[in-house]
PDB file of C-alpha atoms in Angstrom:
ATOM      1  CA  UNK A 852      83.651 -25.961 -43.618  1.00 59.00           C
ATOM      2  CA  UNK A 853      80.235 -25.842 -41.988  1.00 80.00           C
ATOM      3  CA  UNK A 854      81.171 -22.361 -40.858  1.00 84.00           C
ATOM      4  CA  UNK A 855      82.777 -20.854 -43.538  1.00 89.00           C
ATOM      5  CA  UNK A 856      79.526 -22.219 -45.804  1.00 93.00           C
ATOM      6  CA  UNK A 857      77.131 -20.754 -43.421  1.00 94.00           C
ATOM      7  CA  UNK A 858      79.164 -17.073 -43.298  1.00 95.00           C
ATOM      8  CA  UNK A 859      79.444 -16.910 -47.014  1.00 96.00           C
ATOM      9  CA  UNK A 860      75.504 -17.711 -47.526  1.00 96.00           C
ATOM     10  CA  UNK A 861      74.610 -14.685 -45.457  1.00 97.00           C
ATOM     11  CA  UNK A 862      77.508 -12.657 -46.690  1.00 97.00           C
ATOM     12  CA  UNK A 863      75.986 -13.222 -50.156  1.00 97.00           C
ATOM     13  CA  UNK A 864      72.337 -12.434 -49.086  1.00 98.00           C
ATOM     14  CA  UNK A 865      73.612  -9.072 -46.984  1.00 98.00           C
ATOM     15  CA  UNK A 866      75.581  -8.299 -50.216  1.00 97.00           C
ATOM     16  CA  UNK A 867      72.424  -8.369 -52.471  1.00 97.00           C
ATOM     17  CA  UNK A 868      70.640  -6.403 -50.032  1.00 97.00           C
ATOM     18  CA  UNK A 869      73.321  -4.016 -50.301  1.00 96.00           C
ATOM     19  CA  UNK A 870      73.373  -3.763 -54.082  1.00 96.00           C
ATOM     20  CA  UNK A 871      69.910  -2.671 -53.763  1.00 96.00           C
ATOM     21  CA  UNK A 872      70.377   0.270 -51.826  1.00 95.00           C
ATOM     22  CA  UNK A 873      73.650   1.816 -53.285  1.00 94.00           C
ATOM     23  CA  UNK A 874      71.375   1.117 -56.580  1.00 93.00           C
ATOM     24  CA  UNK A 875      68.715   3.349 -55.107  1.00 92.00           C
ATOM     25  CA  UNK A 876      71.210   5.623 -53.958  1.00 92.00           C
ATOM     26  CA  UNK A 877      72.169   5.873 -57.568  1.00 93.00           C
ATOM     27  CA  UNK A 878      68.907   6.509 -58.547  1.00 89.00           C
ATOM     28  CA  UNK A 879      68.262   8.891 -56.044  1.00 91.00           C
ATOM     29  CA  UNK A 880      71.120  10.880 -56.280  1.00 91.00           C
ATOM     30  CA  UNK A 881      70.008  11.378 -60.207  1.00 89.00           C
ATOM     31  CA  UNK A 882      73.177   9.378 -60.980  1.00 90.00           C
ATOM     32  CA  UNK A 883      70.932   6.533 -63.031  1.00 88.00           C
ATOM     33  CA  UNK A 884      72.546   8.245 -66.705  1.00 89.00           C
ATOM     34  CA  UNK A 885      75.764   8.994 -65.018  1.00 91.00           C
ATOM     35  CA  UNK A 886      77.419   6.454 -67.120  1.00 91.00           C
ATOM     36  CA  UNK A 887      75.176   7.111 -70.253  1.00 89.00           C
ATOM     37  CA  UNK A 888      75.519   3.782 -72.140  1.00 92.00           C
ATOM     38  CA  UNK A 889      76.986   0.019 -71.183  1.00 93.00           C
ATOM     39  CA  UNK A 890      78.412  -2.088 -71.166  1.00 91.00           C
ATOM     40  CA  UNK A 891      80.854   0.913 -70.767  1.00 91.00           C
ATOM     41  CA  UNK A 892      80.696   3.477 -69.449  1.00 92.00           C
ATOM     42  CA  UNK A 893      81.349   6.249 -72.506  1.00 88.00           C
ATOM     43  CA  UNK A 894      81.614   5.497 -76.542  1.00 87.00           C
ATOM     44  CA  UNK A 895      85.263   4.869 -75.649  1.00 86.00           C
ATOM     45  CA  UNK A 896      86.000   4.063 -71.965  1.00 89.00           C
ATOM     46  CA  UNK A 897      85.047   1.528 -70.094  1.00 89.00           C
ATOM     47  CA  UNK A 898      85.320   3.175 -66.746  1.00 90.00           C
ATOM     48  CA  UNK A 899      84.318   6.633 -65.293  1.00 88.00           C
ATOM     49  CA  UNK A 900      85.937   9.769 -66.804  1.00 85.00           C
ATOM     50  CA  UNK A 901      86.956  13.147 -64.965  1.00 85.00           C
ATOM     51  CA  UNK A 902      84.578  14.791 -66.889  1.00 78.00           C
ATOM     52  CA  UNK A 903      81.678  12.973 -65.680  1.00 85.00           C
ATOM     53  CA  UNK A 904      82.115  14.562 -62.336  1.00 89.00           C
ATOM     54  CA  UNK A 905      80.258  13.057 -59.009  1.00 93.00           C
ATOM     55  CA  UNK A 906      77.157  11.334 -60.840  1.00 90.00           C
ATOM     56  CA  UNK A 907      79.671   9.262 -63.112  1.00 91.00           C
ATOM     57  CA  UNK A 908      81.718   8.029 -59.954  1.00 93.00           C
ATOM     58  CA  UNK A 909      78.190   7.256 -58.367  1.00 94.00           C
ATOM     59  CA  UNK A 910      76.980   5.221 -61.107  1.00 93.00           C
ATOM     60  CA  UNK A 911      80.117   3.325 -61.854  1.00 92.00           C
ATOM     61  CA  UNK A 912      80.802   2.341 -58.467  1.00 93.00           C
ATOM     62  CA  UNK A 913      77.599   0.465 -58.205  1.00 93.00           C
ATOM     63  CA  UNK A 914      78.371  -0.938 -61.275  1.00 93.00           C
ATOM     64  CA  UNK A 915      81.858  -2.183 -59.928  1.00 94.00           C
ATOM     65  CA  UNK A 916      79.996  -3.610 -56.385  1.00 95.00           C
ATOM     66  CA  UNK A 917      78.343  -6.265 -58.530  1.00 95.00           C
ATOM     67  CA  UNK A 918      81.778  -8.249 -59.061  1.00 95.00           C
ATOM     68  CA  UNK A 919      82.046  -7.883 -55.327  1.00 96.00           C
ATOM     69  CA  UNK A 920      78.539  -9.431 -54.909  1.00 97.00           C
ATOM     70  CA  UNK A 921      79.681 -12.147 -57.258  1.00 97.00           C
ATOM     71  CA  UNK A 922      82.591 -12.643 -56.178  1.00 97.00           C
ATOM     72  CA  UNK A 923      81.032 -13.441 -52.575  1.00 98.00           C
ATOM     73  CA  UNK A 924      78.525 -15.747 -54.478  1.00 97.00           C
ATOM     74  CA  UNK A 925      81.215 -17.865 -56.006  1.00 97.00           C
ATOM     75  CA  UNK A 926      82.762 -18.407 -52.412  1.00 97.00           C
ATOM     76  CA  UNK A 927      79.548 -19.494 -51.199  1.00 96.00           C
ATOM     77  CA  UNK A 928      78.839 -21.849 -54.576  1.00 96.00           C
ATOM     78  CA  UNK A 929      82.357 -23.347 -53.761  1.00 95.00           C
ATOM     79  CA  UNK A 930      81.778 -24.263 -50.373  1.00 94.00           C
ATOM     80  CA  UNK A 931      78.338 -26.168 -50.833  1.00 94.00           C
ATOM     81  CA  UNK A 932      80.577 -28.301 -53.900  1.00 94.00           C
ATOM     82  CA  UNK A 933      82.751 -28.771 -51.498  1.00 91.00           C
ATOM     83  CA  UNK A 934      80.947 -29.756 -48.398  1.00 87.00           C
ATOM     84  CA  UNK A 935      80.802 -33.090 -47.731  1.00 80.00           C
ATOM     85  CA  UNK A 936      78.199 -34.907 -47.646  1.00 78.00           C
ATOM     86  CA  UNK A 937      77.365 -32.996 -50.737  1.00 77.00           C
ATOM     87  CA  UNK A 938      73.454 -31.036 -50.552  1.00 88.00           C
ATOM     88  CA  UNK A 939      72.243 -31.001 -54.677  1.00 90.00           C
ATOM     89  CA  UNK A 940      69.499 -28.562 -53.755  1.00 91.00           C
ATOM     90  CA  UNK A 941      71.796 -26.383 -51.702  1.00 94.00           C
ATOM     91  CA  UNK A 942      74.603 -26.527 -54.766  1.00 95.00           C
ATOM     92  CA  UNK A 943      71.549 -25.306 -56.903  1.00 96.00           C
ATOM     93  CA  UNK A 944      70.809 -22.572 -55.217  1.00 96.00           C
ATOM     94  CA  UNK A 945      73.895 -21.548 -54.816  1.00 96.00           C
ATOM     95  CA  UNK A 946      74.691 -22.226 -58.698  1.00 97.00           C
ATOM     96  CA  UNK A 947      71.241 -20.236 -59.293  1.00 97.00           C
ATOM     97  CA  UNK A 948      72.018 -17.272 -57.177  1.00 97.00           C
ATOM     98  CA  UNK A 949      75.298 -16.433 -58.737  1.00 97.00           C
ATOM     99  CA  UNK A 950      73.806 -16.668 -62.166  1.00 97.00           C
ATOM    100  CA  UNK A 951      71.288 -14.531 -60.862  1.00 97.00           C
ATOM    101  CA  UNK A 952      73.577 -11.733 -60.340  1.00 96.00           C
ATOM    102  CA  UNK A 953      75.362 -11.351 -63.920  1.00 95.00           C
ATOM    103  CA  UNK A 954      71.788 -11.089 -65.786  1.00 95.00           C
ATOM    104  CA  UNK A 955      70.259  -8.285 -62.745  1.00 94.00           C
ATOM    105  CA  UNK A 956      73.578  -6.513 -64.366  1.00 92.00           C
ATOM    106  CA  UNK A 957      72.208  -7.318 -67.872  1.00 95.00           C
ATOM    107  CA  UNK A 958      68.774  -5.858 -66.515  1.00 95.00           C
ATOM    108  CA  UNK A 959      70.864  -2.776 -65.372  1.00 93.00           C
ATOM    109  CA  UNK A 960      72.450  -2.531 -68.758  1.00 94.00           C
ATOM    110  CA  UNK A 961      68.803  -2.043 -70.537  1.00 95.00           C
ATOM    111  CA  UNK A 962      67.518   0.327 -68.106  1.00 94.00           C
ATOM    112  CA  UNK A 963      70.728   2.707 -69.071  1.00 93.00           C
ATOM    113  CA  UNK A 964      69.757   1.768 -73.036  1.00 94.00           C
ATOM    114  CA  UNK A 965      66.396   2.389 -72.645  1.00 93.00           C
ATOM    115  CA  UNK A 966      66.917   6.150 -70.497  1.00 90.00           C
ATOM    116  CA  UNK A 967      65.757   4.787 -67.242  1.00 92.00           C
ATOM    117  CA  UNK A 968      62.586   3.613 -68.860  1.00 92.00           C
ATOM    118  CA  UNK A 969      60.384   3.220 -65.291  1.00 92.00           C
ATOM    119  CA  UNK A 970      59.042  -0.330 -66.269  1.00 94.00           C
ATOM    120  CA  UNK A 971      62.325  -1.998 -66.831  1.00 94.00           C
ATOM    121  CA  UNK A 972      63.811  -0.227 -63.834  1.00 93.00           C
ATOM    122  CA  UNK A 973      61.017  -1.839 -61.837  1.00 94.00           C
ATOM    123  CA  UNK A 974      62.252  -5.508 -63.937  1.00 96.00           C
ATOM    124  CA  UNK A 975      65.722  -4.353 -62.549  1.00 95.00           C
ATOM    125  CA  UNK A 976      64.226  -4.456 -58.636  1.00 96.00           C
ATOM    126  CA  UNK A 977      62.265  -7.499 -59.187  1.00 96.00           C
ATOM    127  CA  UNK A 978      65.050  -8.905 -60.398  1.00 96.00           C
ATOM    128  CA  UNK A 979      66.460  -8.243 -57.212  1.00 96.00           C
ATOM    129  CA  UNK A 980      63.879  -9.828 -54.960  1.00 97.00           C
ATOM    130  CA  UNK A 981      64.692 -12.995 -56.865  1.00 97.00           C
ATOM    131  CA  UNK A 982      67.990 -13.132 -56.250  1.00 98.00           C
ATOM    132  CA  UNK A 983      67.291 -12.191 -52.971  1.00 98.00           C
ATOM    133  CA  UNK A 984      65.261 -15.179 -52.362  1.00 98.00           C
ATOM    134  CA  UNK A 985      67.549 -17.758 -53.566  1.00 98.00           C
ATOM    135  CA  UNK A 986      70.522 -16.096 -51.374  1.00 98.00           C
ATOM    136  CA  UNK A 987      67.924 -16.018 -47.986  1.00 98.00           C
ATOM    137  CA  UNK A 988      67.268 -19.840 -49.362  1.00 96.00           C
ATOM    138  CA  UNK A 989      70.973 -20.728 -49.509  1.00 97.00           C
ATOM    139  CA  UNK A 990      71.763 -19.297 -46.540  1.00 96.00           C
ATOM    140  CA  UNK A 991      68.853 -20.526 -44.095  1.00 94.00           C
ATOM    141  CA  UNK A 992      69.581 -23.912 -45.684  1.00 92.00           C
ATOM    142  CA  UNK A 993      73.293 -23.908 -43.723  1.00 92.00           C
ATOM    143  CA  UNK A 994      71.821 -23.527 -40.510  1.00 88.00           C
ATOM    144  CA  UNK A 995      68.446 -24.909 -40.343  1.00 80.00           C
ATOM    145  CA  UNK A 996      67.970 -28.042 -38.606  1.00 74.00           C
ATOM    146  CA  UNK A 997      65.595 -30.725 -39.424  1.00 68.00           C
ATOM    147  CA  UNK A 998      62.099 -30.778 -39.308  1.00 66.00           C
ATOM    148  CA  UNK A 999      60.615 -33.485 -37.209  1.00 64.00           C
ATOM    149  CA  UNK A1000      56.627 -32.966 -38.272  1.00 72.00           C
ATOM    150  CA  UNK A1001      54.856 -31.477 -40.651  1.00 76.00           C
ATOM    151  CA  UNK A1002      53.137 -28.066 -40.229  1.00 83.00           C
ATOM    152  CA  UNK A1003      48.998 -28.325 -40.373  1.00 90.00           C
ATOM    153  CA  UNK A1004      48.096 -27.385 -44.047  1.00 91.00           C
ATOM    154  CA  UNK A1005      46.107 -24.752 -43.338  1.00 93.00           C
ATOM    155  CA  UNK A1006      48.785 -22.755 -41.417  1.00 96.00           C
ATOM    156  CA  UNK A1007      51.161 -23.530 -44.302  1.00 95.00           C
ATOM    157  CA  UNK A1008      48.090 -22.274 -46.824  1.00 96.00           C
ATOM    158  CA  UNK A1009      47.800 -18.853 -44.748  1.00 97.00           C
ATOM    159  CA  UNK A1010      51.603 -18.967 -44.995  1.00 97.00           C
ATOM    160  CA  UNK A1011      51.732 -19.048 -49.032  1.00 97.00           C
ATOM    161  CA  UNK A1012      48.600 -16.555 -48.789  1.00 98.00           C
ATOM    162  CA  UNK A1013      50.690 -14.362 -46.506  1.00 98.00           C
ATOM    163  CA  UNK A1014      53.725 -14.582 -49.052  1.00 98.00           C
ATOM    164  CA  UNK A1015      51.885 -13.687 -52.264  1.00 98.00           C
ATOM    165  CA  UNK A1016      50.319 -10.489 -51.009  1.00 98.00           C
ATOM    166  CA  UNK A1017      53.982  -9.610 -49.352  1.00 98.00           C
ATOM    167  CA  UNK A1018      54.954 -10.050 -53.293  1.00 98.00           C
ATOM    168  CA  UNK A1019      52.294  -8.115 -54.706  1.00 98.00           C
ATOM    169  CA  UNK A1020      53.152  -5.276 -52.145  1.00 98.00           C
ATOM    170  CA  UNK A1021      56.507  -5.071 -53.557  1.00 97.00           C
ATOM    171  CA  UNK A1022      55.127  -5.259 -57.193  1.00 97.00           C
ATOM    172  CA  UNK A1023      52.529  -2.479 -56.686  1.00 96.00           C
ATOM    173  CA  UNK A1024      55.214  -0.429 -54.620  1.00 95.00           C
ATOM    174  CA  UNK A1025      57.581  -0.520 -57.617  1.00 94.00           C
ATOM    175  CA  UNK A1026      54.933   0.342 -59.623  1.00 95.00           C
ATOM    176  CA  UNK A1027      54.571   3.805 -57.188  1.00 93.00           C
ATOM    177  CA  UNK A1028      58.169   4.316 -57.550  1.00 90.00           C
ATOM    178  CA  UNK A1029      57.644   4.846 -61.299  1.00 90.00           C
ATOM    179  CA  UNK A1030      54.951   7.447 -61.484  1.00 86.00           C
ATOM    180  CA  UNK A1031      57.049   9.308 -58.479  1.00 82.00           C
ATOM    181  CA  UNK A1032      59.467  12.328 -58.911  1.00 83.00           C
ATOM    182  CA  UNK A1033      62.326  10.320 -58.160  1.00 79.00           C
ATOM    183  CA  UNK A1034      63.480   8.989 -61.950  1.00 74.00           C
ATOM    184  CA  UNK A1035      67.066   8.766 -61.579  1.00 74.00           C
ATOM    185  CA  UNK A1036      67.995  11.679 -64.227  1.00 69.00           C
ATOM    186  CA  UNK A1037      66.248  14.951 -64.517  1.00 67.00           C
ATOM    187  CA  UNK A1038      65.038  13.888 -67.940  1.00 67.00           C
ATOM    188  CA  UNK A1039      63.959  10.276 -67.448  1.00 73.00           C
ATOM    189  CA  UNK A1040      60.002   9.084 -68.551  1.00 80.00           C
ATOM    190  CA  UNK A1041      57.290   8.130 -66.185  1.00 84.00           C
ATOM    191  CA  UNK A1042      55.106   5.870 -65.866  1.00 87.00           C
ATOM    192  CA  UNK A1043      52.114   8.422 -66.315  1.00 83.00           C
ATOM    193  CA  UNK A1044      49.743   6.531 -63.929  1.00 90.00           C
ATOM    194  CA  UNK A1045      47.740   8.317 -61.223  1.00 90.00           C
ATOM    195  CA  UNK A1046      50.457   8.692 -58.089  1.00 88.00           C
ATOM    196  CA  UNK A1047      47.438   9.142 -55.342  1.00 90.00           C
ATOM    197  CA  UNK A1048      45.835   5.682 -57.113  1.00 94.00           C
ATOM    198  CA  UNK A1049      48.270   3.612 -57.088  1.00 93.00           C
ATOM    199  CA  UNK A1050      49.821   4.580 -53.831  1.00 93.00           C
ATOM    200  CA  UNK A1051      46.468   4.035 -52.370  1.00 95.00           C
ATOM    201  CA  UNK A1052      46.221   0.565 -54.012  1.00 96.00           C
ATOM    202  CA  UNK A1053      49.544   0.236 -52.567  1.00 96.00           C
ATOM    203  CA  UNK A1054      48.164   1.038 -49.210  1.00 96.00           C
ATOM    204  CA  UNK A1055      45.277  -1.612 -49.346  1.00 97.00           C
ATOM    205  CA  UNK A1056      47.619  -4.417 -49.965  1.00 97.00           C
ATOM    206  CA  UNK A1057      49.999  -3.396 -47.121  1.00 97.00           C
ATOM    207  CA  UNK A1058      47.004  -3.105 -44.690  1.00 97.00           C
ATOM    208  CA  UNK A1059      45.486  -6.759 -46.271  1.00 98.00           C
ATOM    209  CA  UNK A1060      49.306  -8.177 -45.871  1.00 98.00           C
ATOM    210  CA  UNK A1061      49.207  -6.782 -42.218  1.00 98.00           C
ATOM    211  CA  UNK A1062      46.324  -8.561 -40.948  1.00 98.00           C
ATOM    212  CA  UNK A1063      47.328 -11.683 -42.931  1.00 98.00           C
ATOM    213  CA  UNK A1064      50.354 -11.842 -40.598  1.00 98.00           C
ATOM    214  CA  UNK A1065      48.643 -11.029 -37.558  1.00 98.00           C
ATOM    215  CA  UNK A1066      46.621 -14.238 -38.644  1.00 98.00           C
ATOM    216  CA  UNK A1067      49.016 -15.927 -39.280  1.00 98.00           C
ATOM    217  CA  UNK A1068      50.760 -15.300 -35.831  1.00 97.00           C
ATOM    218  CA  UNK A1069      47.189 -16.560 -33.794  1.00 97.00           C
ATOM    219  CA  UNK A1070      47.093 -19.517 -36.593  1.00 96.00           C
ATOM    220  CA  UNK A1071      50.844 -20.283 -35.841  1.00 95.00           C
ATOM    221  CA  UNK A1072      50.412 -20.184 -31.840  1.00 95.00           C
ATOM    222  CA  UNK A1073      47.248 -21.966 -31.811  1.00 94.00           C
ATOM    223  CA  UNK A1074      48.688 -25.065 -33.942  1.00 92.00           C
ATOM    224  CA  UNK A1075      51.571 -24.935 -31.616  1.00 90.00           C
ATOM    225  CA  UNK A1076      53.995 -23.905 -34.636  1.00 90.00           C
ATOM    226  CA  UNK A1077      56.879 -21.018 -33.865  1.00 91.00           C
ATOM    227  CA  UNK A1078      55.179 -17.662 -33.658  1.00 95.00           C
ATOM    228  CA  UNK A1079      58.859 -15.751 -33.410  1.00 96.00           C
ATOM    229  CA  UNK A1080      58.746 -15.515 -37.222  1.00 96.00           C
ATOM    230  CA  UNK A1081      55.090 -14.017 -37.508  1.00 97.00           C
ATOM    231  CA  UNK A1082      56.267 -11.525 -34.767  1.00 98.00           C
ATOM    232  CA  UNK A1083      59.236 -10.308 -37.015  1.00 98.00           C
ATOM    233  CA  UNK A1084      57.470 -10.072 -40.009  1.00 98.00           C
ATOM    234  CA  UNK A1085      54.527  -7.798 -38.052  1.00 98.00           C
ATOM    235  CA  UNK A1086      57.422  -5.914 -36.884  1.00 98.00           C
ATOM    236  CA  UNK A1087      59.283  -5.285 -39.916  1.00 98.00           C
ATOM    237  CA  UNK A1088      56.147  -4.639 -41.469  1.00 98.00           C
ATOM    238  CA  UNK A1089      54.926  -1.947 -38.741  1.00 97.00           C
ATOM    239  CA  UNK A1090      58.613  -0.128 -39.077  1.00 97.00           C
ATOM    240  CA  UNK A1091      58.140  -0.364 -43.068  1.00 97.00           C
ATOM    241  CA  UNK A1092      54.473   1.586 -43.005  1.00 96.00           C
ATOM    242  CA  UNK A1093      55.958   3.942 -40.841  1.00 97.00           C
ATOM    243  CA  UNK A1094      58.500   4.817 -42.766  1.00 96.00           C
ATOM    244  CA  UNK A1095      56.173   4.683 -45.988  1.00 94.00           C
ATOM    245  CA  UNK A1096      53.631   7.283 -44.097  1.00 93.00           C
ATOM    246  CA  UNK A1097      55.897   9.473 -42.972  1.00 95.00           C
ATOM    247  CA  UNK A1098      57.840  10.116 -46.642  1.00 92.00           C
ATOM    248  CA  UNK A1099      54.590  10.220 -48.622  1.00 89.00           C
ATOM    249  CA  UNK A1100      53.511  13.366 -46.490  1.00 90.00           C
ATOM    250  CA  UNK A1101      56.873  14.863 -45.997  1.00 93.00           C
ATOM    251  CA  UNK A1102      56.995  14.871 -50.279  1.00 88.00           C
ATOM    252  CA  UNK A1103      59.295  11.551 -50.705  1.00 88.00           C
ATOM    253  CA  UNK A1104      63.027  13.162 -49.178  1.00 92.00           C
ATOM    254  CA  UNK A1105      65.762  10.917 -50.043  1.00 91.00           C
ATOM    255  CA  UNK A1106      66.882   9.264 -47.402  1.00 93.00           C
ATOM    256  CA  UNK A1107      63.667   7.902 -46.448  1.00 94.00           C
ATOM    257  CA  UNK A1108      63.063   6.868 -49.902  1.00 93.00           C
ATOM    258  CA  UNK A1109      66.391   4.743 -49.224  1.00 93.00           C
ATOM    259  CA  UNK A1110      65.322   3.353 -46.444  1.00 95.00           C
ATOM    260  CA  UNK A1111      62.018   2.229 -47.421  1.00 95.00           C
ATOM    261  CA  UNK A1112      64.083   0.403 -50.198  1.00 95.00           C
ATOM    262  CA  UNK A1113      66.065  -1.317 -47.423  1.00 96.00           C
ATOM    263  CA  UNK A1114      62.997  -1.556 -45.533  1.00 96.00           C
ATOM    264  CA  UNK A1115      60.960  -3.208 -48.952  1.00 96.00           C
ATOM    265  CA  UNK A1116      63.463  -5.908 -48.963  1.00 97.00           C
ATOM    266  CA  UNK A1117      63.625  -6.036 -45.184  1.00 98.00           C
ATOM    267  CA  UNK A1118      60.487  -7.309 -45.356  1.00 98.00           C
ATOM    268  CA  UNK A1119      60.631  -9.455 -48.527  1.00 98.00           C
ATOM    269  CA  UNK A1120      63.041 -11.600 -46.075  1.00 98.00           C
ATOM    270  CA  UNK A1121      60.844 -11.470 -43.316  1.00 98.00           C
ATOM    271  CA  UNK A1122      58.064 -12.952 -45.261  1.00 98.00           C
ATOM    272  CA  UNK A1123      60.757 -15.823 -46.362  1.00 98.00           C
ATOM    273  CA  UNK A1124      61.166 -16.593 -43.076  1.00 96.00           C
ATOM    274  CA  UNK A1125      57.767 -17.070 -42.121  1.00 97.00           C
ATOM    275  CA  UNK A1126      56.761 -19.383 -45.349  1.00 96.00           C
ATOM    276  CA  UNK A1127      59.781 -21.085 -44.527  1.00 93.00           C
ATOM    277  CA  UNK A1128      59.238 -22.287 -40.751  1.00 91.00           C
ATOM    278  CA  UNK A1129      55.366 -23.326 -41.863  1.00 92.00           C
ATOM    279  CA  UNK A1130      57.759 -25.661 -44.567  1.00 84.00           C
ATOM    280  CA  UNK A1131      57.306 -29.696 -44.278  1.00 71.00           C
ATOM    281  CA  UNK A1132      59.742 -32.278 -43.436  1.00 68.00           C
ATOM    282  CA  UNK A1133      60.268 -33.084 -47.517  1.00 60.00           C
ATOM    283  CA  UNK A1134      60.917 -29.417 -48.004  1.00 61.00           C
ATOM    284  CA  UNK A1135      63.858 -29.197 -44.815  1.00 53.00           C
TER     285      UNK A1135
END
């Protein structure tokens, strides 16, 4: 069982990752309208018609991944009831996760009702992120083991620090993605803020986050805590400006757009991990 538990928590959390992207890819493609209302697709169908051509197919497949991404969640939810002994906090996230995933398709929903409006399609990604967490939660909880001492509070303070900028990074970056030419349909509103502003605001945080983990790494190895997981977040992180530097001055092409979507959750995930080995005995 103890397999099966731990290979459905990451299947779940690689699934949610994966919604993201083919949801960029939907946006990206200009595919966000291709199913122009919901819950159906059309006034009278439900599904994708021939008439709709390649943007309808797009945009209806990702909607039919998200009863994969449940379905995977319910496998996981079902193995932490039935593990024995029984973990409540594990069951919760589990239970929270999966109901997670129904209302980020609710989310979706409005953004198609509202014609891509940029603010709710950033609600949408958030959205994401959260359900992201409680998956990476679930799933590290199925193979951690336990925590003999606690962590000394100030490394665990930079930790939280650390985290909160990594969160306002991804806030702020959304909040690029909606004054950017990429709206998801050729007639969709923007956000109408300044792009070079904000995307230099953007900048500042992911230079501030960047030193915050390099501190965090010297803080980690000088209390004599793990410094693998500062080391993969300043890696992911590296990777993840370079990708961001290199499609602001090539004018935003597609695929790296996609990838710094991966790469935006990438390090959402990396930042989980390093909060969570600075976490207490209590908190195991």
């Amino acid at each position: 069982m103890d397999r099966w538990l731990r290979g459905f928590g990451l299947a779940s959390l690689v699934a949610n990752v994966g919604i993201v992207v083919t949801g960029g890819a939907v946006r990206l493609t200009k595919s966000g309208l291709g199913c122009p209302t919901w819950p159906r697709c059309t006034d009278e169908s439900y599904t994708t018609t021939p008439e709709m051509g390649i943007h309808g197919i797009i945009e209806f497949g990702n909607r039919l991944l998200t009863f994969v991404v449940i379905a995977i969640a319910i496998a996981a939810l079902l193995a932490a009831v039935l593990e024995r002994p029984r973990r409540r906090r594990l069951v919760t996230l589990g239970l929270v996760t999966l109901l997670g995933i129904p209302l980020q398709g609710v989310i979706g929903g409005i953004t198609v009702l509202t014609n891509l409006n940029p603010w709710v399609v950033g609600l949408h990604f958030l959205g994401s992120i959260f359900v992201i967490t409680t998956a990476y939660l679930f799933w590290r909880r199925t193979v951690d083991r336990p925590v003999s001492s606690a962590p000394p509070r100030p490394l665990r303070h930079l930790a939280w620090i650390t985290t909160l900028v990594s969160l306002a990074v991804v806030i702020v970056g959304v909040i690029v993605t909606g004054a950017g030419p990429h709206s998801g349909d050729g007639g969709a509103k923007r956000n109408h803020l300044d792009p070079e502003l904000i995307s230099q605001l953007h900048v500042d945080l992911v230079m501030l986050l960047i030193g915050l983990s390099v501190a965090l790494y010297f803080a980690a190895r000088i209390a004599g805590a793990p410094t693998r997981p500062a080391i993969i977040l300043i890696v992911v992180e590296l990777s993840q400006s370079v990708i961001g530097f290199v499609q602001y001055f090539t004018h935003l092409p597609v695929l790296l757009v996609g990838a710094h979507m991966l790469g935006a959750c990438l390090v959402w995930i990396a930042t989980l991990h390093a909060l969570h080995a600075t976490r207490s005995p209590d908190n195991a």
